[in-house]
C-alpha positions in Angstrom: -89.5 -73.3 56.1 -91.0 -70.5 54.4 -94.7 -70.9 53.0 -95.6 -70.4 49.7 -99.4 -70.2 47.8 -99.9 -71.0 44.7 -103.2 -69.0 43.3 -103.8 -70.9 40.2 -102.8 -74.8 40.8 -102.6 -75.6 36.5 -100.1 -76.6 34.4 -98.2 -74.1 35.3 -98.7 -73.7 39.1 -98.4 -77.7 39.6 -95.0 -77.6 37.8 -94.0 -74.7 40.1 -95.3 -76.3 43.2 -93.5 -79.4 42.0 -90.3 -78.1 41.7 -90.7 -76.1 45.0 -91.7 -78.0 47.6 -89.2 -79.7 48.6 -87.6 -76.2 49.3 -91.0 -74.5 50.7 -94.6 -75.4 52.5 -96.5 -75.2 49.5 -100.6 -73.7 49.7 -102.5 -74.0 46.6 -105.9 -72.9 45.3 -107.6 -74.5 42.4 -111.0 -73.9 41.2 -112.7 -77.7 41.1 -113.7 -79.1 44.5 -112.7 -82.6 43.1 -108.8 -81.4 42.5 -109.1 -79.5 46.0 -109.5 -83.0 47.8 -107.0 -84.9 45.2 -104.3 -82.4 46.3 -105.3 -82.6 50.0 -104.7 -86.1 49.8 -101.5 -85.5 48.4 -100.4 -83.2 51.3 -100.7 -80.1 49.7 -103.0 -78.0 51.8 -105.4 -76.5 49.3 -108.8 -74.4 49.1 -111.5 -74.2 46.3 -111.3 -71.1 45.1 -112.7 -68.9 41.2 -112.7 -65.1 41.1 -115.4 -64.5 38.4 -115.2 -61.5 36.2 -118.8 -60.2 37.6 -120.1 -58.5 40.6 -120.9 -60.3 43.6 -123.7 -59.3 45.6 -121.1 -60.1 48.9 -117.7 -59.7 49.6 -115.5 -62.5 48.2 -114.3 -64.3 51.0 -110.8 -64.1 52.9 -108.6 -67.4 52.3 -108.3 -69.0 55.5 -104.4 -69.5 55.2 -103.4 -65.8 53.5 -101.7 -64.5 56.8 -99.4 -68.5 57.5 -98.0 -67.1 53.9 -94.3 -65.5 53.3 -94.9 -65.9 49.9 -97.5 -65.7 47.2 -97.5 -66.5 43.5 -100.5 -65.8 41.2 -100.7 -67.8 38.1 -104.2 -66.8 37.2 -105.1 -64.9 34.1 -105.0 -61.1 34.6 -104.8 -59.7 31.2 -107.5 -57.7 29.0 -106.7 -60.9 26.3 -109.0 -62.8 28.5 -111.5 -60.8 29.8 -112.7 -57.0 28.9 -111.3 -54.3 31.3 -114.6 -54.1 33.9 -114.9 -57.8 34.1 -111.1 -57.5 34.6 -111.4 -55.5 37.5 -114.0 -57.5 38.9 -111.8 -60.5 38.8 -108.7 -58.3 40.4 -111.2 -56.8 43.4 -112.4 -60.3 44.0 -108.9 -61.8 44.3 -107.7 -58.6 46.6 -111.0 -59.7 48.9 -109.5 -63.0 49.0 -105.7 -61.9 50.2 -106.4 -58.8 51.6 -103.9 -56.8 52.9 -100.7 -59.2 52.2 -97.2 -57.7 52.5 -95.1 -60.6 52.0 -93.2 -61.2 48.6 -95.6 -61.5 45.9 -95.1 -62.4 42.5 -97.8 -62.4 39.4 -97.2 -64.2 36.5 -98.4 -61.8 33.4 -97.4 -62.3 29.7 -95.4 -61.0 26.9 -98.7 -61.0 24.7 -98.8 -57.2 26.1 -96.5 -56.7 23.4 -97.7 -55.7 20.2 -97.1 -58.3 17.0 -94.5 -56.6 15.1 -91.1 -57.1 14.2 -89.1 -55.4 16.8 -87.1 -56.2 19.4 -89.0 -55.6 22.7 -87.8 -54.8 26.6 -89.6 -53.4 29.5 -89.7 -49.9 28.9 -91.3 -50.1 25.5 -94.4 -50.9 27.3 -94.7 -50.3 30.8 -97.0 -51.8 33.5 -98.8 -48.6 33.7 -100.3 -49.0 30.0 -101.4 -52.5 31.0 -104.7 -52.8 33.5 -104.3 -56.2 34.4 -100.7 -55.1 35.9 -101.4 -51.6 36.4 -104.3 -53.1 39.1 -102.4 -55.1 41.2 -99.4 -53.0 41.5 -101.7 -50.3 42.9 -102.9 -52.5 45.0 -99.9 -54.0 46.0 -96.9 -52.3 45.3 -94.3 -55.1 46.5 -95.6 -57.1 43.7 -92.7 -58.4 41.3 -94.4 -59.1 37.3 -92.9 -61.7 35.3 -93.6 -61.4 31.9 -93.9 -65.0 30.5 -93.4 -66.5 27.1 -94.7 -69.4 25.7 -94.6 -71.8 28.1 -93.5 -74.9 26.9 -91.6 -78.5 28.5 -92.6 -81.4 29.2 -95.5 -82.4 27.0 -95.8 -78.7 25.5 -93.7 -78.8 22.5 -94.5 -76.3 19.6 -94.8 -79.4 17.0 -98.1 -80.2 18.8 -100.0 -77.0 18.2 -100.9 -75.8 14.9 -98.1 -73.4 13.7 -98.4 -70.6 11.5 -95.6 -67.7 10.3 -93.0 -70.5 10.3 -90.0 -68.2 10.2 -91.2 -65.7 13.1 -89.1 -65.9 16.1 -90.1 -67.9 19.3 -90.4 -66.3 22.5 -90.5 -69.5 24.3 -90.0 -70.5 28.1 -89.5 -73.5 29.7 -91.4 -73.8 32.8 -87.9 -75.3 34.5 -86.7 -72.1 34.1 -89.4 -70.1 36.2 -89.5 -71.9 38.8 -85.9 -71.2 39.0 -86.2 -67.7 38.5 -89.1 -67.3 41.0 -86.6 -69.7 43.6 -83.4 -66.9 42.8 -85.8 -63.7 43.4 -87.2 -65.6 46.3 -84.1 -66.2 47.8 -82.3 -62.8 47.2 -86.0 -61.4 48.8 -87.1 -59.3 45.1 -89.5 -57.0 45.1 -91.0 -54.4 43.5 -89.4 -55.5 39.8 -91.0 -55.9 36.5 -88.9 -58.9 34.1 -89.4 -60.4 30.8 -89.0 -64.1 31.5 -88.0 -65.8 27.8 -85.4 -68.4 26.8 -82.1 -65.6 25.6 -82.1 -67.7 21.9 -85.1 -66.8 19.6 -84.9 -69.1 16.6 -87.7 -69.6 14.1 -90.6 -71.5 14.6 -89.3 -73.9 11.8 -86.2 -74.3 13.2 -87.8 -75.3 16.5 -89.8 -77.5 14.2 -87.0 -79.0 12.5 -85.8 -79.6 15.8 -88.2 -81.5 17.3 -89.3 -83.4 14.5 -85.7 -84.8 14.1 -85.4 -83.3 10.4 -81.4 -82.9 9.3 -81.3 -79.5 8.0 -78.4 -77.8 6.7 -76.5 -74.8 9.0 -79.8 -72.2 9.2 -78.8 -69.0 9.0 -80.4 -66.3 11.9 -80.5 -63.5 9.8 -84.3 -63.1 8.2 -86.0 -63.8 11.6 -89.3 -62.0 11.5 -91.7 -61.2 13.8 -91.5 -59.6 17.3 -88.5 -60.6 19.9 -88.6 -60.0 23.9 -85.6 -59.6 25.9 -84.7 -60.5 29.2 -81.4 -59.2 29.3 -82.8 -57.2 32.1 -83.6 -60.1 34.1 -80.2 -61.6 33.4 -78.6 -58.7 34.2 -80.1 -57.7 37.4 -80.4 -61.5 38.7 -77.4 -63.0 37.1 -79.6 -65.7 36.4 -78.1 -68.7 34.2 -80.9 -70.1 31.8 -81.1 -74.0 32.5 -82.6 -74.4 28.9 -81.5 -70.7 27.2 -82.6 -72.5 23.2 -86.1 -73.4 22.7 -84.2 -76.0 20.2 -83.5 -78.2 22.2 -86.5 -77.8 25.1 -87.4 -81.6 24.0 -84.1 -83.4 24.4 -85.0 -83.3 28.0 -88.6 -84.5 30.1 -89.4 -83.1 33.8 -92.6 -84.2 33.7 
């Protein structure tokens, strides 16, 4: 059975661990001491790990487990959104000292906010990983790395009628979390590398129509002309993977709980 680490065990990286354990030997990293040993318990060999966006005055530390791995997933943020570009690159040298030179499959989970708000409909090539540091770092460092792209994660208990919504009739580029872990199992399985996917649902509705949606609110037939606001497309990923969306409209993301 393969082995897999999961750099990043939160919402996201439990949900992927959850749906791929049963498939894979799952390593995780999280950065409370207290979640360390609740996972442990659990059987899920993990390690208490933060890679601060300063200097350290000695080399971050190697993780113990990096060279048991086939696989590695990195669900931690990497974008300049989160951090400025020389704390970024702290962060990015801190997490290379931690995996050092690994050459298995690799997979970092970046975001389709490096695409800028207007309305247009967006692929790969309008922006590519060069123009974005976060990317542009680890690529350099390891160039076997595949990007996903994310969109809004939703599922489960993430549904856009809890968040405060503005720009009702912009499009959604949702994702629901089932359908990573799928992808990441496919690209896994067919041994991907080196590729750089948008991962969002293939329907954009409005937010209000999502709204309408999970608020149980009869509307009339809604027309999809008049969608504002900024689309990505993962026909690419579709194309390339023949990947079938479990859940391809973000309408209907709450008729069904994973959690």
């Amino acid at each position: 059975m393969k082995k897999t680490g999961i750099i990043g065990y939160g919402w996201l990286g439990a949900r992927i661990a959850n749906a791929l354990s049963g498939k894979y030997t799952i390593y995780a990293t999280t950065t409370s001491q207290e979640k360390a040993a609740e996972l442990n318990a659990k059987g899920i060999n993990t390690t208490c790990a933060g890679f601060p966006d300063y200097q350290l005055t000695e080399t971050y530390p190697q993780w113990n487990e990096i060279k048991k791995l086939d696989i590695l997933i990195i669900t931690i943020p990497v974008s300049e959104k989160s951090c400025c570009v020389s704390s970024l690159y702290n962060r990015i040298q801190h997490l290379s000292s931690f995996i050092g030179d690994f050459k298995g499959q690799m997979f970092l989970m970046s975001s389709t906010g490096v695409y800028p708000d207007i309305s247009k409909e967006f692929t790969e090539e309008d922006v590519p990983l060069e123009k974005v540091s976060g990317e542009r770092m680890i690529k350099n460092r390891y160039p076997q790395a595949n990007i996903l792209r994310l969109g809004g994660l939703m599922g489960g208990n993430r549904l856009l009628k809890n968040y405060n919504v503005s720009n009702p009739d912009f499009a959604v580029n949702h994702i629901h979390y089932a359908d990573i872990a799928g992808i990441l199992f496919k690209m896994i399985e067919d041994g991907t590398e080196n590729c750089l996917y948008n991962v969002t649902a293939p329907m954009h509705p409005a937010k209000f129509q999502v709204l309408n949606a999970q608020n149980n609110r009869a509307t009339e037939v809604e027309e999809e002309t008049g969608i504002k606001g900024k689309i990505v497309l993962s026909s690419k990923l579709v194309s390339e993977l023949e990947y079938i969306f479990q859940y391809p409209d973000p309408r209907k993301f709450h008729e069904v709980s994973l959690e």
